[in-house]
């Protein structure tokens, strides 16, 4: 779930950076635009950083962030994730996703969206068999970037504060897995005895997800089966692995569908909030499954451009001439040829 969530955030900030650059070509953008982006984008904070390293906030405040790694990378055309241990604005810890902003093909700044610790904590909430798990995101050095505090756990400063609870013979392995960003499972001692935990790398970042499952699960299992503790622990571990895989798979699948729908609705609202005109037409290529974008010069209804002749070819030609930007017209006409549509419909008829 965190990996999927962060991937969506990276895609969102890339889209926002593109829209901001397109809108900046025709109008002067200020803090009102940043405020609208914050309200509709799903980020807690949105910042635009110009080429001098000045970071502009939605409340009008400005801070010098030329020393930040994300600024250096962003103005070089890179995009990615960043951790801010102490904000130049208010000193808070933030997780950010950034992308370069281009105007007329040239980089004019960097757009970055931030998530606060409380937001990160909410997405990390995890339950197993009705018991909440302690979940924390850490960097390769083990520093905590955000955590969900389950009942009975204290806030951890980082992975090092968990090491005393991990079985001594497994501490080196877990530490190496964290540094190398590889997955590993381990045992630890909780308030109710021995239990299990794991480390999972988060794709697309230098971060890892650390989870500790409540030792109450083990105790309950031991109490219900009248067997010695070690056999029960072994049996629990097997059940946890099998059920955990199913739990993660189905919860991620459900979350993916719900989150995809939410992101789509949010991006539609975002488009409407930052521009008076349509910026692009998104078309799904049914043969490849990929999306293609065509920039539009304006919006309009069928009667505005079809001129009474509603044949397919005439509609496409008229739409391209009246609505699609001149630079994209040739590509749009080729992508929407009737021969392609017939081929797709014929294949669908045969398969049916």
PDB file of C-alpha atoms in Angstrom, residues 98-339:
ATOM      1  CA  UNK A  98       9.191  16.747  -6.863  1.00  0.00           C
ATOM      2  CA  UNK A  99       9.301  17.266 -10.633  1.00  0.00           C
ATOM      3  CA  UNK A 100      10.731  19.951 -12.933  1.00  0.00           C
ATOM      4  CA  UNK A 101       8.422  22.662 -14.285  1.00  0.00           C
ATOM      5  CA  UNK A 102       8.894  23.471 -17.966  1.00  0.00           C
ATOM      6  CA  UNK A 103       7.664  26.511 -19.853  1.00  0.00           C
ATOM      7  CA  UNK A 104       8.068  26.568 -23.638  1.00  0.00           C
ATOM      8  CA  UNK A 105      10.284  23.503 -23.353  1.00  0.00           C
ATOM      9  CA  UNK A 106      12.729  25.074 -20.876  1.00  0.00           C
ATOM     10  CA  UNK A 107      12.984  24.265 -17.153  1.00  0.00           C
ATOM     11  CA  UNK A 108      11.789  27.287 -15.184  1.00  0.00           C
ATOM     12  CA  UNK A 109      11.639  25.797 -11.698  1.00  0.00           C
ATOM     13  CA  UNK A 110      10.691  22.820  -9.538  1.00  0.00           C
ATOM     14  CA  UNK A 111       7.272  21.814  -8.184  1.00  0.00           C
ATOM     15  CA  UNK A 112       7.243  19.848  -4.932  1.00  0.00           C
ATOM     16  CA  UNK A 113       4.343  18.423  -2.948  1.00  0.00           C
ATOM     17  CA  UNK A 114       4.803  17.601   0.739  1.00  0.00           C
ATOM     18  CA  UNK A 115       3.129  15.144   3.111  1.00  0.00           C
ATOM     19  CA  UNK A 116       3.207  15.843   6.834  1.00  0.00           C
ATOM     20  CA  UNK A 117       3.997  13.178   9.454  1.00  0.00           C
ATOM     21  CA  UNK A 118       0.353  12.836  10.460  1.00  0.00           C
ATOM     22  CA  UNK A 119      -0.659  12.078   6.867  1.00  0.00           C
ATOM     23  CA  UNK A 120       2.087   9.471   6.529  1.00  0.00           C
ATOM     24  CA  UNK A 121       0.992   7.908   9.824  1.00  0.00           C
ATOM     25  CA  UNK A 122      -2.592   7.531   8.560  1.00  0.00           C
ATOM     26  CA  UNK A 123      -1.559   5.573   5.454  1.00  0.00           C
ATOM     27  CA  UNK A 124       0.624   3.236   7.541  1.00  0.00           C
ATOM     28  CA  UNK A 125      -2.207   1.964   9.749  1.00  0.00           C
ATOM     29  CA  UNK A 126      -2.183  -1.853   9.583  1.00  0.00           C
ATOM     30  CA  UNK A 127      -4.251  -4.513  11.381  1.00  0.00           C
ATOM     31  CA  UNK A 128      -3.530  -8.250  11.539  1.00  0.00           C
ATOM     32  CA  UNK A 129      -6.177 -10.534  13.091  1.00  0.00           C
ATOM     33  CA  UNK A 130      -7.744  -7.464  14.692  1.00  0.00           C
ATOM     34  CA  UNK A 131      -4.502  -6.318  16.327  1.00  0.00           C
ATOM     35  CA  UNK A 132      -2.789  -3.128  15.095  1.00  0.00           C
ATOM     36  CA  UNK A 133       0.811  -3.490  13.938  1.00  0.00           C
ATOM     37  CA  UNK A 134       3.592  -1.002  14.584  1.00  0.00           C
ATOM     38  CA  UNK A 135       4.550   0.348  11.141  1.00  0.00           C
ATOM     39  CA  UNK A 136       7.387   2.722  10.326  1.00  0.00           C
ATOM     40  CA  UNK A 137       9.048   4.091   7.185  1.00  0.00           C
ATOM     41  CA  UNK A 138      12.817   4.490   7.463  1.00  0.00           C
ATOM     42  CA  UNK A 139      15.620   5.594   5.164  1.00  0.00           C
ATOM     43  CA  UNK A 140      18.763   3.542   4.477  1.00  0.00           C
ATOM     44  CA  UNK A 141      20.370   4.919   7.646  1.00  0.00           C
ATOM     45  CA  UNK A 142      17.399   3.766   9.709  1.00  0.00           C
ATOM     46  CA  UNK A 143      16.039   7.247  10.479  1.00  0.00           C
ATOM     47  CA  UNK A 144      12.265   7.349  10.947  1.00  0.00           C
ATOM     48  CA  UNK A 145      10.366   9.214   8.227  1.00  0.00           C
ATOM     49  CA  UNK A 146       6.929   8.480   9.671  1.00  0.00           C
ATOM     50  CA  UNK A 147       5.245   5.818  11.775  1.00  0.00           C
ATOM     51  CA  UNK A 148       1.901   4.453  12.893  1.00  0.00           C
ATOM     52  CA  UNK A 149       1.865   3.930  16.651  1.00  0.00           C
ATOM     53  CA  UNK A 150      -0.070   0.805  17.548  1.00  0.00           C
ATOM     54  CA  UNK A 151      -1.378   0.340  21.068  1.00  0.00           C
ATOM     55  CA  UNK A 152       1.384  -0.638  23.474  1.00  0.00           C
ATOM     56  CA  UNK A 153       4.217   0.824  21.371  1.00  0.00           C
ATOM     57  CA  UNK A 154       6.212   3.965  22.062  1.00  0.00           C
ATOM     58  CA  UNK A 155       7.312   6.370  19.347  1.00  0.00           C
ATOM     59  CA  UNK A 156      10.630   5.222  17.893  1.00  0.00           C
ATOM     60  CA  UNK A 157      13.369   7.649  16.861  1.00  0.00           C
ATOM     61  CA  UNK A 158      14.502   5.186  14.208  1.00  0.00           C
ATOM     62  CA  UNK A 159      15.285   1.558  13.480  1.00  0.00           C
ATOM     63  CA  UNK A 160      18.141   1.546  16.009  1.00  0.00           C
ATOM     64  CA  UNK A 161      15.644   1.970  18.859  1.00  0.00           C
ATOM     65  CA  UNK A 162      13.973  -1.311  17.796  1.00  0.00           C
ATOM     66  CA  UNK A 163      17.177  -3.374  17.706  1.00  0.00           C
ATOM     67  CA  UNK A 164      17.174  -4.295  21.450  1.00  0.00           C
ATOM     68  CA  UNK A 165      13.814  -6.072  20.962  1.00  0.00           C
ATOM     69  CA  UNK A 166      14.946  -8.086  17.922  1.00  0.00           C
ATOM     70  CA  UNK A 167      16.485 -11.506  18.556  1.00  0.00           C
ATOM     71  CA  UNK A 168      20.226 -10.984  18.969  1.00  0.00           C
ATOM     72  CA  UNK A 169      21.224 -13.461  16.254  1.00  0.00           C
ATOM     73  CA  UNK A 170      18.997 -11.636  13.736  1.00  0.00           C
ATOM     74  CA  UNK A 171      20.074  -8.041  14.391  1.00  0.00           C
ATOM     75  CA  UNK A 172      22.951  -8.015  11.908  1.00  0.00           C
ATOM     76  CA  UNK A 173      20.777  -9.535   9.172  1.00  0.00           C
ATOM     77  CA  UNK A 174      18.012  -6.975   9.631  1.00  0.00           C
ATOM     78  CA  UNK A 175      20.470  -4.087   9.649  1.00  0.00           C
ATOM     79  CA  UNK A 176      22.120  -5.298   6.430  1.00  0.00           C
ATOM     80  CA  UNK A 177      18.715  -5.776   4.783  1.00  0.00           C
ATOM     81  CA  UNK A 178      17.813  -2.195   5.637  1.00  0.00           C
ATOM     82  CA  UNK A 179      21.008  -0.791   4.132  1.00  0.00           C
ATOM     83  CA  UNK A 180      20.753  -2.975   1.003  1.00  0.00           C
ATOM     84  CA  UNK A 181      16.987  -2.437   0.660  1.00  0.00           C
ATOM     85  CA  UNK A 182      16.105  -6.126   0.630  1.00  0.00           C
ATOM     86  CA  UNK A 183      13.159  -7.918   2.252  1.00  0.00           C
ATOM     87  CA  UNK A 184      13.639  -9.903   5.456  1.00  0.00           C
ATOM     88  CA  UNK A 185      11.527 -11.378   8.279  1.00  0.00           C
ATOM     89  CA  UNK A 186      12.674 -11.534  11.886  1.00  0.00           C
ATOM     90  CA  UNK A 187      11.585 -12.363  15.439  1.00  0.00           C
ATOM     91  CA  UNK A 188      11.298  -9.877  18.284  1.00  0.00           C
ATOM     92  CA  UNK A 189      10.223  -9.841  21.909  1.00  0.00           C
ATOM     93  CA  UNK A 190       7.052  -7.886  22.641  1.00  0.00           C
ATOM     94  CA  UNK A 191       5.190  -7.166  25.864  1.00  0.00           C
ATOM     95  CA  UNK A 192       3.400 -10.541  25.630  1.00  0.00           C
ATOM     96  CA  UNK A 193       6.326 -12.642  24.447  1.00  0.00           C
ATOM     97  CA  UNK A 194       7.852 -13.572  21.110  1.00  0.00           C
ATOM     98  CA  UNK A 195       6.386 -12.291  17.838  1.00  0.00           C
ATOM     99  CA  UNK A 196       7.324 -11.569  14.218  1.00  0.00           C
ATOM    100  CA  UNK A 197       8.255  -8.563  12.088  1.00  0.00           C
ATOM    101  CA  UNK A 198       9.450  -7.794   8.595  1.00  0.00           C
ATOM    102  CA  UNK A 199      11.247  -5.231   6.441  1.00  0.00           C
ATOM    103  CA  UNK A 200      10.042  -4.458   2.914  1.00  0.00           C
ATOM    104  CA  UNK A 201      11.747  -2.019   0.488  1.00  0.00           C
ATOM    105  CA  UNK A 202       9.435   0.622  -1.011  1.00  0.00           C
ATOM    106  CA  UNK A 203       9.761   0.616  -4.789  1.00  0.00           C
ATOM    107  CA  UNK A 204      10.877   3.851  -6.431  1.00  0.00           C
ATOM    108  CA  UNK A 205      12.429   5.250  -3.241  1.00  0.00           C
ATOM    109  CA  UNK A 206      15.420   4.730  -0.936  1.00  0.00           C
ATOM    110  CA  UNK A 207      13.052   3.887   1.916  1.00  0.00           C
ATOM    111  CA  UNK A 208      11.884   0.697   3.611  1.00  0.00           C
ATOM    112  CA  UNK A 209       8.747  -0.311   5.504  1.00  0.00           C
ATOM    113  CA  UNK A 210       9.290  -1.871   8.950  1.00  0.00           C
ATOM    114  CA  UNK A 211       6.393  -3.739  10.579  1.00  0.00           C
ATOM    115  CA  UNK A 212       6.155  -5.328  14.025  1.00  0.00           C
ATOM    116  CA  UNK A 213       3.122  -7.544  14.637  1.00  0.00           C
ATOM    117  CA  UNK A 214       1.555  -7.555  18.086  1.00  0.00           C
ATOM    118  CA  UNK A 215       2.822 -10.255  20.435  1.00  0.00           C
ATOM    119  CA  UNK A 216      -0.777 -10.547  21.703  1.00  0.00           C
ATOM    120  CA  UNK A 217      -1.490 -12.608  18.580  1.00  0.00           C
ATOM    121  CA  UNK A 218       1.078 -15.157  19.654  1.00  0.00           C
ATOM    122  CA  UNK A 219      -0.165 -15.262  23.245  1.00  0.00           C
ATOM    123  CA  UNK A 220      -3.753 -15.792  22.126  1.00  0.00           C
ATOM    124  CA  UNK A 221      -2.663 -18.544  19.784  1.00  0.00           C
ATOM    125  CA  UNK A 222      -0.690 -20.264  22.539  1.00  0.00           C
ATOM    126  CA  UNK A 223      -3.587 -20.031  24.989  1.00  0.00           C
ATOM    127  CA  UNK A 224      -6.046 -21.545  22.515  1.00  0.00           C
ATOM    128  CA  UNK A 225      -3.897 -24.468  21.462  1.00  0.00           C
ATOM    129  CA  UNK A 226      -2.734 -26.478  24.425  1.00  0.00           C
ATOM    130  CA  UNK A 227       0.798 -27.022  23.216  1.00  0.00           C
ATOM    131  CA  UNK A 228       4.221 -25.831  24.157  1.00  0.00           C
ATOM    132  CA  UNK A 229       5.186 -22.244  23.246  1.00  0.00           C
ATOM    133  CA  UNK A 230       7.772 -23.037  20.577  1.00  0.00           C
ATOM    134  CA  UNK A 231       5.486 -25.311  18.574  1.00  0.00           C
ATOM    135  CA  UNK A 232       2.729 -22.706  18.740  1.00  0.00           C
ATOM    136  CA  UNK A 233       5.152 -20.007  17.590  1.00  0.00           C
ATOM    137  CA  UNK A 234       6.200 -22.115  14.614  1.00  0.00           C
ATOM    138  CA  UNK A 235       2.587 -22.811  13.693  1.00  0.00           C
ATOM    139  CA  UNK A 236       1.694 -19.144  14.102  1.00  0.00           C
ATOM    140  CA  UNK A 237       4.553 -18.116  11.846  1.00  0.00           C
ATOM    141  CA  UNK A 238       3.327 -20.436   9.103  1.00  0.00           C
ATOM    142  CA  UNK A 239      -0.254 -19.190   9.424  1.00  0.00           C
ATOM    143  CA  UNK A 240       0.934 -15.573   9.532  1.00  0.00           C
ATOM    144  CA  UNK A 241       2.928 -15.971   6.344  1.00  0.00           C
ATOM    145  CA  UNK A 242       0.072 -17.651   4.452  1.00  0.00           C
ATOM    146  CA  UNK A 243      -2.677 -15.374   5.745  1.00  0.00           C
ATOM    147  CA  UNK A 244      -0.479 -12.310   5.576  1.00  0.00           C
ATOM    148  CA  UNK A 245       0.156 -12.820   1.880  1.00  0.00           C
ATOM    149  CA  UNK A 246      -3.592 -13.139   1.228  1.00  0.00           C
ATOM    150  CA  UNK A 247      -4.356 -10.147   3.440  1.00  0.00           C
ATOM    151  CA  UNK A 248      -1.785  -7.935   1.745  1.00  0.00           C
ATOM    152  CA  UNK A 249      -2.813  -9.052  -1.753  1.00  0.00           C
ATOM    153  CA  UNK A 250      -6.541  -8.437  -1.342  1.00  0.00           C
ATOM    154  CA  UNK A 251      -6.156  -5.247   0.690  1.00  0.00           C
ATOM    155  CA  UNK A 252      -3.714  -3.822  -1.841  1.00  0.00           C
ATOM    156  CA  UNK A 253      -5.972  -4.769  -4.740  1.00  0.00           C
ATOM    157  CA  UNK A 254      -8.961  -3.119  -3.117  1.00  0.00           C
ATOM    158  CA  UNK A 255      -6.921  -0.091  -2.122  1.00  0.00           C
ATOM    159  CA  UNK A 256      -5.510   0.191  -5.636  1.00  0.00           C
ATOM    160  CA  UNK A 257      -8.981   0.323  -7.198  1.00  0.00           C
ATOM    161  CA  UNK A 258     -10.294   2.814  -4.665  1.00  0.00           C
ATOM    162  CA  UNK A 259      -7.187   4.972  -4.831  1.00  0.00           C
ATOM    163  CA  UNK A 260      -7.130   4.993  -8.628  1.00  0.00           C
ATOM    164  CA  UNK A 261     -10.730   6.247  -8.643  1.00  0.00           C
ATOM    165  CA  UNK A 262      -9.933   8.921  -6.051  1.00  0.00           C
ATOM    166  CA  UNK A 263      -6.856  10.097  -7.961  1.00  0.00           C
ATOM    167  CA  UNK A 264      -8.841  10.338 -11.194  1.00  0.00           C
ATOM    168  CA  UNK A 265     -11.535  12.443  -9.510  1.00  0.00           C
ATOM    169  CA  UNK A 266      -8.915  14.598  -7.809  1.00  0.00           C
ATOM    170  CA  UNK A 267      -7.050  15.246 -11.048  1.00  0.00           C
ATOM    171  CA  UNK A 268     -10.308  16.246 -12.795  1.00  0.00           C
ATOM    172  CA  UNK A 269     -10.921  18.752 -10.012  1.00  0.00           C
ATOM    173  CA  UNK A 270      -7.328  19.904 -10.299  1.00  0.00           C
ATOM    174  CA  UNK A 271      -7.672  20.549 -14.024  1.00  0.00           C
ATOM    175  CA  UNK A 272     -10.799  22.588 -13.434  1.00  0.00           C
ATOM    176  CA  UNK A 273      -9.231  24.614 -10.631  1.00  0.00           C
ATOM    177  CA  UNK A 274      -6.059  25.805 -12.360  1.00  0.00           C
ATOM    178  CA  UNK A 275      -7.277  26.673 -15.845  1.00  0.00           C
ATOM    179  CA  UNK A 276     -10.280  28.239 -17.538  1.00  0.00           C
ATOM    180  CA  UNK A 277      -9.688  26.260 -20.745  1.00  0.00           C
ATOM    181  CA  UNK A 278      -9.110  22.577 -21.445  1.00  0.00           C
ATOM    182  CA  UNK A 279      -5.397  21.825 -21.532  1.00  0.00           C
ATOM    183  CA  UNK A 280      -5.304  18.354 -23.040  1.00  0.00           C
ATOM    184  CA  UNK A 281      -7.414  15.460 -24.307  1.00  0.00           C
ATOM    185  CA  UNK A 282      -6.499  12.046 -22.880  1.00  0.00           C
ATOM    186  CA  UNK A 283      -7.159   9.109 -25.213  1.00  0.00           C
ATOM    187  CA  UNK A 284      -6.610   5.446 -24.355  1.00  0.00           C
ATOM    188  CA  UNK A 285      -5.106   3.394 -27.183  1.00  0.00           C
ATOM    189  CA  UNK A 286      -7.135   0.151 -27.061  1.00  0.00           C
ATOM    190  CA  UNK A 287      -4.425  -1.778 -28.885  1.00  0.00           C
ATOM    191  CA  UNK A 288      -1.572  -0.907 -26.544  1.00  0.00           C
ATOM    192  CA  UNK A 289      -3.490   0.016 -23.394  1.00  0.00           C
ATOM    193  CA  UNK A 290      -1.441   3.217 -23.084  1.00  0.00           C
ATOM    194  CA  UNK A 291      -2.672   6.765 -22.731  1.00  0.00           C
ATOM    195  CA  UNK A 292      -1.945   9.464 -25.289  1.00  0.00           C
ATOM    196  CA  UNK A 293      -2.316  13.186 -24.604  1.00  0.00           C
ATOM    197  CA  UNK A 294      -3.260  15.830 -27.161  1.00  0.00           C
ATOM    198  CA  UNK A 295      -3.176  19.490 -26.172  1.00  0.00           C
ATOM    199  CA  UNK A 296      -6.353  21.420 -26.911  1.00  0.00           C
ATOM    200  CA  UNK A 297      -6.496  25.067 -27.884  1.00  0.00           C
ATOM    201  CA  UNK A 298     -10.037  25.430 -26.467  1.00  0.00           C
ATOM    202  CA  UNK A 299     -13.132  23.502 -25.397  1.00  0.00           C
ATOM    203  CA  UNK A 300     -16.382  23.200 -27.331  1.00  0.00           C
ATOM    204  CA  UNK A 301     -19.482  21.215 -28.214  1.00  0.00           C
ATOM    205  CA  UNK A 302     -20.116  19.120 -31.339  1.00  0.00           C
ATOM    206  CA  UNK A 303     -22.296  21.834 -32.930  1.00  0.00           C
ATOM    207  CA  UNK A 304     -19.464  24.359 -32.586  1.00  0.00           C
ATOM    208  CA  UNK A 305     -17.159  22.613 -35.034  1.00  0.00           C
ATOM    209  CA  UNK A 306     -18.946  19.808 -36.951  1.00  0.00           C
ATOM    210  CA  UNK A 307     -20.923  22.230 -39.177  1.00  0.00           C
ATOM    211  CA  UNK A 308     -23.806  19.819 -39.748  1.00  0.00           C
ATOM    212  CA  UNK A 309     -21.775  17.069 -41.457  1.00  0.00           C
ATOM    213  CA  UNK A 310     -21.491  14.324 -38.875  1.00  0.00           C
ATOM    214  CA  UNK A 311     -19.555  11.649 -40.778  1.00  0.00           C
ATOM    215  CA  UNK A 312     -16.712  10.169 -38.744  1.00  0.00           C
ATOM    216  CA  UNK A 313     -13.891  11.440 -40.982  1.00  0.00           C
ATOM    217  CA  UNK A 314     -15.378  14.924 -41.183  1.00  0.00           C
ATOM    218  CA  UNK A 315     -15.836  15.088 -37.401  1.00  0.00           C
ATOM    219  CA  UNK A 316     -12.237  14.059 -36.775  1.00  0.00           C
ATOM    220  CA  UNK A 317     -10.901  16.575 -39.302  1.00  0.00           C
ATOM    221  CA  UNK A 318     -13.076  19.375 -37.934  1.00  0.00           C
ATOM    222  CA  UNK A 319     -12.215  18.525 -34.344  1.00  0.00           C
ATOM    223  CA  UNK A 320      -8.503  18.548 -35.134  1.00  0.00           C
ATOM    224  CA  UNK A 321      -8.754  21.887 -36.966  1.00  0.00           C
ATOM    225  CA  UNK A 322     -10.889  23.644 -34.361  1.00  0.00           C
ATOM    226  CA  UNK A 323      -9.914  22.107 -31.015  1.00  0.00           C
ATOM    227  CA  UNK A 324      -6.537  20.293 -31.065  1.00  0.00           C
ATOM    228  CA  UNK A 325      -3.360  22.389 -30.889  1.00  0.00           C
ATOM    229  CA  UNK A 326      -1.601  22.786 -34.229  1.00  0.00           C
ATOM    230  CA  UNK A 327       1.506  20.910 -33.030  1.00  0.00           C
ATOM    231  CA  UNK A 328      -0.559  17.802 -32.180  1.00  0.00           C
ATOM    232  CA  UNK A 329      -3.012  17.720 -35.106  1.00  0.00           C
ATOM    233  CA  UNK A 330      -1.087  15.360 -37.379  1.00  0.00           C
ATOM    234  CA  UNK A 331      -0.521  12.873 -34.558  1.00  0.00           C
ATOM    235  CA  UNK A 332      -4.187  13.121 -33.503  1.00  0.00           C
ATOM    236  CA  UNK A 333      -5.480  12.444 -37.029  1.00  0.00           C
ATOM    237  CA  UNK A 334      -3.222   9.389 -37.370  1.00  0.00           C
ATOM    238  CA  UNK A 335      -4.172   7.984 -33.954  1.00  0.00           C
ATOM    239  CA  UNK A 336      -7.917   8.249 -34.652  1.00  0.00           C
ATOM    240  CA  UNK A 337      -8.067   6.775 -38.157  1.00  0.00           C
ATOM    241  CA  UNK A 338     -11.250   4.814 -38.830  1.00  0.00           C
ATOM    242  CA  UNK A 339      -9.268   1.810 -40.056  1.00  0.00           C
TER     243      UNK A 339
END
